[in-house]
mmCIF file with all atom_site columns, C-alpha atoms in Angstrom:
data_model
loop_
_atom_site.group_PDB
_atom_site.id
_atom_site.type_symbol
_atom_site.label_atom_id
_atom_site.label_alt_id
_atom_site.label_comp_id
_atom_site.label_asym_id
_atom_site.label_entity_id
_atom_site.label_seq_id
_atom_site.pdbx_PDB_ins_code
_atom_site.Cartn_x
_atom_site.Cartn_y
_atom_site.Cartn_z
_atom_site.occupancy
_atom_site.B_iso_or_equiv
_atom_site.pdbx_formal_charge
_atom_site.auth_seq_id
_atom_site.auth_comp_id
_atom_site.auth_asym_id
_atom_site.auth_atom_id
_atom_site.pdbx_PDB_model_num
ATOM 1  C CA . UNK A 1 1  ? -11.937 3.437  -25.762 1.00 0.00 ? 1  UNK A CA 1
ATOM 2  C CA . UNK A 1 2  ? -15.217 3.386  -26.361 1.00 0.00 ? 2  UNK A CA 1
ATOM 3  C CA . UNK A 1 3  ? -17.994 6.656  -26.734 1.00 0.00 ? 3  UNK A CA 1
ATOM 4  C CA . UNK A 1 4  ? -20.232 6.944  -23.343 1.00 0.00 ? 4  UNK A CA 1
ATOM 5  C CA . UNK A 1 5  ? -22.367 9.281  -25.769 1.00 0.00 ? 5  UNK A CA 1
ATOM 6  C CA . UNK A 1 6  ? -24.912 7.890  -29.025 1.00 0.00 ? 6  UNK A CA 1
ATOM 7  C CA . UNK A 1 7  ? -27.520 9.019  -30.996 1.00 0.00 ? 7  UNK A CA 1
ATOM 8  C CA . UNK A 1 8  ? -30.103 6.723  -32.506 1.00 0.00 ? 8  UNK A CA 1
ATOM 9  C CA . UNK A 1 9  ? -33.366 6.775  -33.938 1.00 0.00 ? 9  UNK A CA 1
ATOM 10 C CA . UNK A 1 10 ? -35.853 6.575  -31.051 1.00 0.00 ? 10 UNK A CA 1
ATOM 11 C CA . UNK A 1 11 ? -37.989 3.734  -30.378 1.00 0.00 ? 11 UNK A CA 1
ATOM 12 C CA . UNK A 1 12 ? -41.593 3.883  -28.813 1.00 0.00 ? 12 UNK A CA 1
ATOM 13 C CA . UNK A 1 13 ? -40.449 2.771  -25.393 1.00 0.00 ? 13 UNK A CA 1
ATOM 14 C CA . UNK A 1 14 ? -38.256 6.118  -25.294 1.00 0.00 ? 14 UNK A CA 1
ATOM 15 C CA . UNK A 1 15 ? -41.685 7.993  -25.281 1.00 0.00 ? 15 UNK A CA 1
ATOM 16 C CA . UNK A 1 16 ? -41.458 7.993  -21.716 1.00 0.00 ? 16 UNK A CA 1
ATOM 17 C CA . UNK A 1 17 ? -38.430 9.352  -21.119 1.00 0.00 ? 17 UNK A CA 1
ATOM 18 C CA . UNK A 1 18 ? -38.862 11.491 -23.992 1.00 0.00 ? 18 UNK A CA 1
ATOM 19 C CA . UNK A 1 19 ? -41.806 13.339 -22.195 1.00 0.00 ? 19 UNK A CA 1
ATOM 20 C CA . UNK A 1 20 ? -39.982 13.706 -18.707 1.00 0.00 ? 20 UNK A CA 1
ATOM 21 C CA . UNK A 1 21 ? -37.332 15.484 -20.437 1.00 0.00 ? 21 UNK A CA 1
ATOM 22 C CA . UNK A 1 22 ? -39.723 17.853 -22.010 1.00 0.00 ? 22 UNK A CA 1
ATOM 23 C CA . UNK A 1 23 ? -41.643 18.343 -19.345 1.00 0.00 ? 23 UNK A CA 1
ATOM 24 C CA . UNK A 1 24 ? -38.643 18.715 -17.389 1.00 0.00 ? 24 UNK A CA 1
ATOM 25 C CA . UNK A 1 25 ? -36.799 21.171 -19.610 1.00 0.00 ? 25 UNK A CA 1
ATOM 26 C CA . UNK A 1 26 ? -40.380 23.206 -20.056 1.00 0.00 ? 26 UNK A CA 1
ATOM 27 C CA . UNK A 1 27 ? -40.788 23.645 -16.573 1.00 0.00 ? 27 UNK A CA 1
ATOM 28 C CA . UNK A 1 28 ? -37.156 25.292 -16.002 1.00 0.00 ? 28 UNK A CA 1
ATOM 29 C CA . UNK A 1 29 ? -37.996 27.391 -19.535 1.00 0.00 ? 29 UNK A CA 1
ATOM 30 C CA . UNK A 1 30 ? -41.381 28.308 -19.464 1.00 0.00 ? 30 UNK A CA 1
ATOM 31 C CA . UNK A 1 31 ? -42.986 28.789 -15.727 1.00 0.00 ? 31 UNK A CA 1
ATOM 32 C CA . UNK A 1 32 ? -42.443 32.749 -16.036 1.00 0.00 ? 32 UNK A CA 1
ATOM 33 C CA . UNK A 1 33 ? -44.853 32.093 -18.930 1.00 0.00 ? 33 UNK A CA 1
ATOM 34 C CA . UNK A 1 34 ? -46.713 29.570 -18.177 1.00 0.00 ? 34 UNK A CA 1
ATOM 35 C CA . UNK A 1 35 ? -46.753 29.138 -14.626 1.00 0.00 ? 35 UNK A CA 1
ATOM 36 C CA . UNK A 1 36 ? -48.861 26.857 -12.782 1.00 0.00 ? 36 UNK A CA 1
ATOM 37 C CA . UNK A 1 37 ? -50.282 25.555 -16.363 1.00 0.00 ? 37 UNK A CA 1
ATOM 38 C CA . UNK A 1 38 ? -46.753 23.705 -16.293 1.00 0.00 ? 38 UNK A CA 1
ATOM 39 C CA . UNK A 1 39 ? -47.739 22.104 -12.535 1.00 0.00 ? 39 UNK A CA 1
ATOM 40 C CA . UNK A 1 40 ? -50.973 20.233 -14.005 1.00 0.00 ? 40 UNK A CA 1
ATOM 41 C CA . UNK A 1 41 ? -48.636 18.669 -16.513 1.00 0.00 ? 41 UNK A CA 1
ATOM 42 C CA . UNK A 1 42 ? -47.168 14.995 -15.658 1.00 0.00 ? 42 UNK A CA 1
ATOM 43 C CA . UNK A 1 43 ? -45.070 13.098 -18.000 1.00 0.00 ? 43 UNK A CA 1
ATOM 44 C CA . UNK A 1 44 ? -47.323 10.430 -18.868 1.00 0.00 ? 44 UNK A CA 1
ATOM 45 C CA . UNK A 1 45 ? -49.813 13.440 -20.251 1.00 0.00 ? 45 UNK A CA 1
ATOM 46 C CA . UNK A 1 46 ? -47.203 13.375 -23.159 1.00 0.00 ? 46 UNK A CA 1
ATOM 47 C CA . UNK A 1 47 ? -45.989 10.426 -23.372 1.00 0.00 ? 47 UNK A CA 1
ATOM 48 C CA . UNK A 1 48 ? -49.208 8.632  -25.482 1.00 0.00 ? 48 UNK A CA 1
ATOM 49 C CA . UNK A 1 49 ? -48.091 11.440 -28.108 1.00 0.00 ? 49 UNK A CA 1
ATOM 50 C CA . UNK A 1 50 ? -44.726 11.025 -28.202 1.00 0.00 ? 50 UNK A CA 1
ATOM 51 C CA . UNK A 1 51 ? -45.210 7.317  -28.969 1.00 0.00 ? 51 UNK A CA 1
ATOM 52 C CA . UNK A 1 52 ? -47.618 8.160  -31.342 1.00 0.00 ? 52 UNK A CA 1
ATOM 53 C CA . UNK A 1 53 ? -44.841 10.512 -32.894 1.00 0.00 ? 53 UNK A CA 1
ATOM 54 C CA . UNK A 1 54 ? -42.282 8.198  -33.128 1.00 0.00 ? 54 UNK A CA 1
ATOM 55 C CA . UNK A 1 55 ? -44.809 5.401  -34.235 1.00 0.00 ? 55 UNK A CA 1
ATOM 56 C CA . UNK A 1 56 ? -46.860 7.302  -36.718 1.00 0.00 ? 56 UNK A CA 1
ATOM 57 C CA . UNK A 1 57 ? -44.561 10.556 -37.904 1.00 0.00 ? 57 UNK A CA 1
ATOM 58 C CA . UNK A 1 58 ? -46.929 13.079 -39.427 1.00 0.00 ? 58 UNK A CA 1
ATOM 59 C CA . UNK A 1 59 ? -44.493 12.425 -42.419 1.00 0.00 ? 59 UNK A CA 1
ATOM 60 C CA . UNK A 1 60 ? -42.403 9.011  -43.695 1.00 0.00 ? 60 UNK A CA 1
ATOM 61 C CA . UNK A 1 61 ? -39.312 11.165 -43.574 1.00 0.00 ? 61 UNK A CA 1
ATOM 62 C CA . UNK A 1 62 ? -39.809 12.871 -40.295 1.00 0.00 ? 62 UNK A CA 1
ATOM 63 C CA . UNK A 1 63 ? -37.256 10.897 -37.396 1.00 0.00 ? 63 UNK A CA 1
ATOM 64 C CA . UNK A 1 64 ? -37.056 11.232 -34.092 1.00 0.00 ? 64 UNK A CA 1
ATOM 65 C CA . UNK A 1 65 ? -33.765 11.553 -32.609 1.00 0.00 ? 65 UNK A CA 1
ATOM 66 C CA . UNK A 1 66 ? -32.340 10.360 -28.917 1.00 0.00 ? 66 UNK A CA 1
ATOM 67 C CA . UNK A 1 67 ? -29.123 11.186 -27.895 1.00 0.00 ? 67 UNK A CA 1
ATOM 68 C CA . UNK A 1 68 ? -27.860 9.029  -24.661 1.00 0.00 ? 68 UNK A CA 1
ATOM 69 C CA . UNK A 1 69 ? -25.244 9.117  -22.378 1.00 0.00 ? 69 UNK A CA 1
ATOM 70 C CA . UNK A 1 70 ? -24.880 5.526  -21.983 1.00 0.00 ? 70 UNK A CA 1
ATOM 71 C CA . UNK A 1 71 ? -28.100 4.552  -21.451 1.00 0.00 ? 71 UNK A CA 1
ATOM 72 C CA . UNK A 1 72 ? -29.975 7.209  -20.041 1.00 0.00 ? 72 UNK A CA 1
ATOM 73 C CA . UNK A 1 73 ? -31.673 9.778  -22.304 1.00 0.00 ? 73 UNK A CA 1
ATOM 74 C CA . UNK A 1 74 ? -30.216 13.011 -22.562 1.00 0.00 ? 74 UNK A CA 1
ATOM 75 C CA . UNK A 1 75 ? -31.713 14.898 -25.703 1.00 0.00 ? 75 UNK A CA 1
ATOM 76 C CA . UNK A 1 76 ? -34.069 14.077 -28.416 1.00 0.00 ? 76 UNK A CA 1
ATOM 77 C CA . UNK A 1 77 ? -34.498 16.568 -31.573 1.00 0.00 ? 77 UNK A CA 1
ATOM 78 C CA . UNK A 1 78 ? -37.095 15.719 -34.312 1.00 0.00 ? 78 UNK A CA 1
ATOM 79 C CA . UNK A 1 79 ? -35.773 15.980 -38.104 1.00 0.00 ? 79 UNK A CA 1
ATOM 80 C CA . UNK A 1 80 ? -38.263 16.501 -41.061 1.00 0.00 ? 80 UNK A CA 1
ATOM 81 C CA . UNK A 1 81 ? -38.176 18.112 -44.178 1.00 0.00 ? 81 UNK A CA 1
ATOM 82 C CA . UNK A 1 82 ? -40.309 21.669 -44.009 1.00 0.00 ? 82 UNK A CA 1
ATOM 83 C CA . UNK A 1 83 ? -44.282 21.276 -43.926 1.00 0.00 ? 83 UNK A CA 1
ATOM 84 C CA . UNK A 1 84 ? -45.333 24.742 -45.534 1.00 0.00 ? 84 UNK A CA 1
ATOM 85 C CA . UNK A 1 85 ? -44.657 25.921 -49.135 1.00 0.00 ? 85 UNK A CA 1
ATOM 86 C CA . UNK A 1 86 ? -42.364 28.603 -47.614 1.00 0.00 ? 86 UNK A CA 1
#
């Protein structure tokens, strides 16, 4: 039997998937808050940074996770060690 769910590192063509599911997940979250800020939003308004995320993390041990179900993109999570001297 084999698993219908992964996780991998992502890869820059994932950025556009990436930013759907954001976008997606922000507007069910946020549009009490945010409203019709969250309207003016399309994917491909985040998807230049989430390549550039996964391309260029701010740090060489920051990773950017995808979890699929087969091949379509279900979850991503980003993993880096903490940034202030906290």
């Amino acid at each position: 039997m084999t698993a219908d769910v992964s996780v991998r590192l992502a890869w820059a063509d994932d950025a556009p998937a990436i930013a759907a599911l954001q976008l997606a997940v922000w507007r069910e979250s946020y549009t009490d808050v945010l409203g019709t800020q969250l309207d003016e939003l399309a994917p491909s308004d985040l998807t230049e940074r989430w390549a550039a995320t996964v391309n260029a993390p701010r740090d060489a041990r920051q990773r950017v996770l995808v979890a699929l179900e087969r091949a379509t993109l279900r979850g991503f999570a980003i993993v880096h060690p903490c940034f202030d001297d906290d």
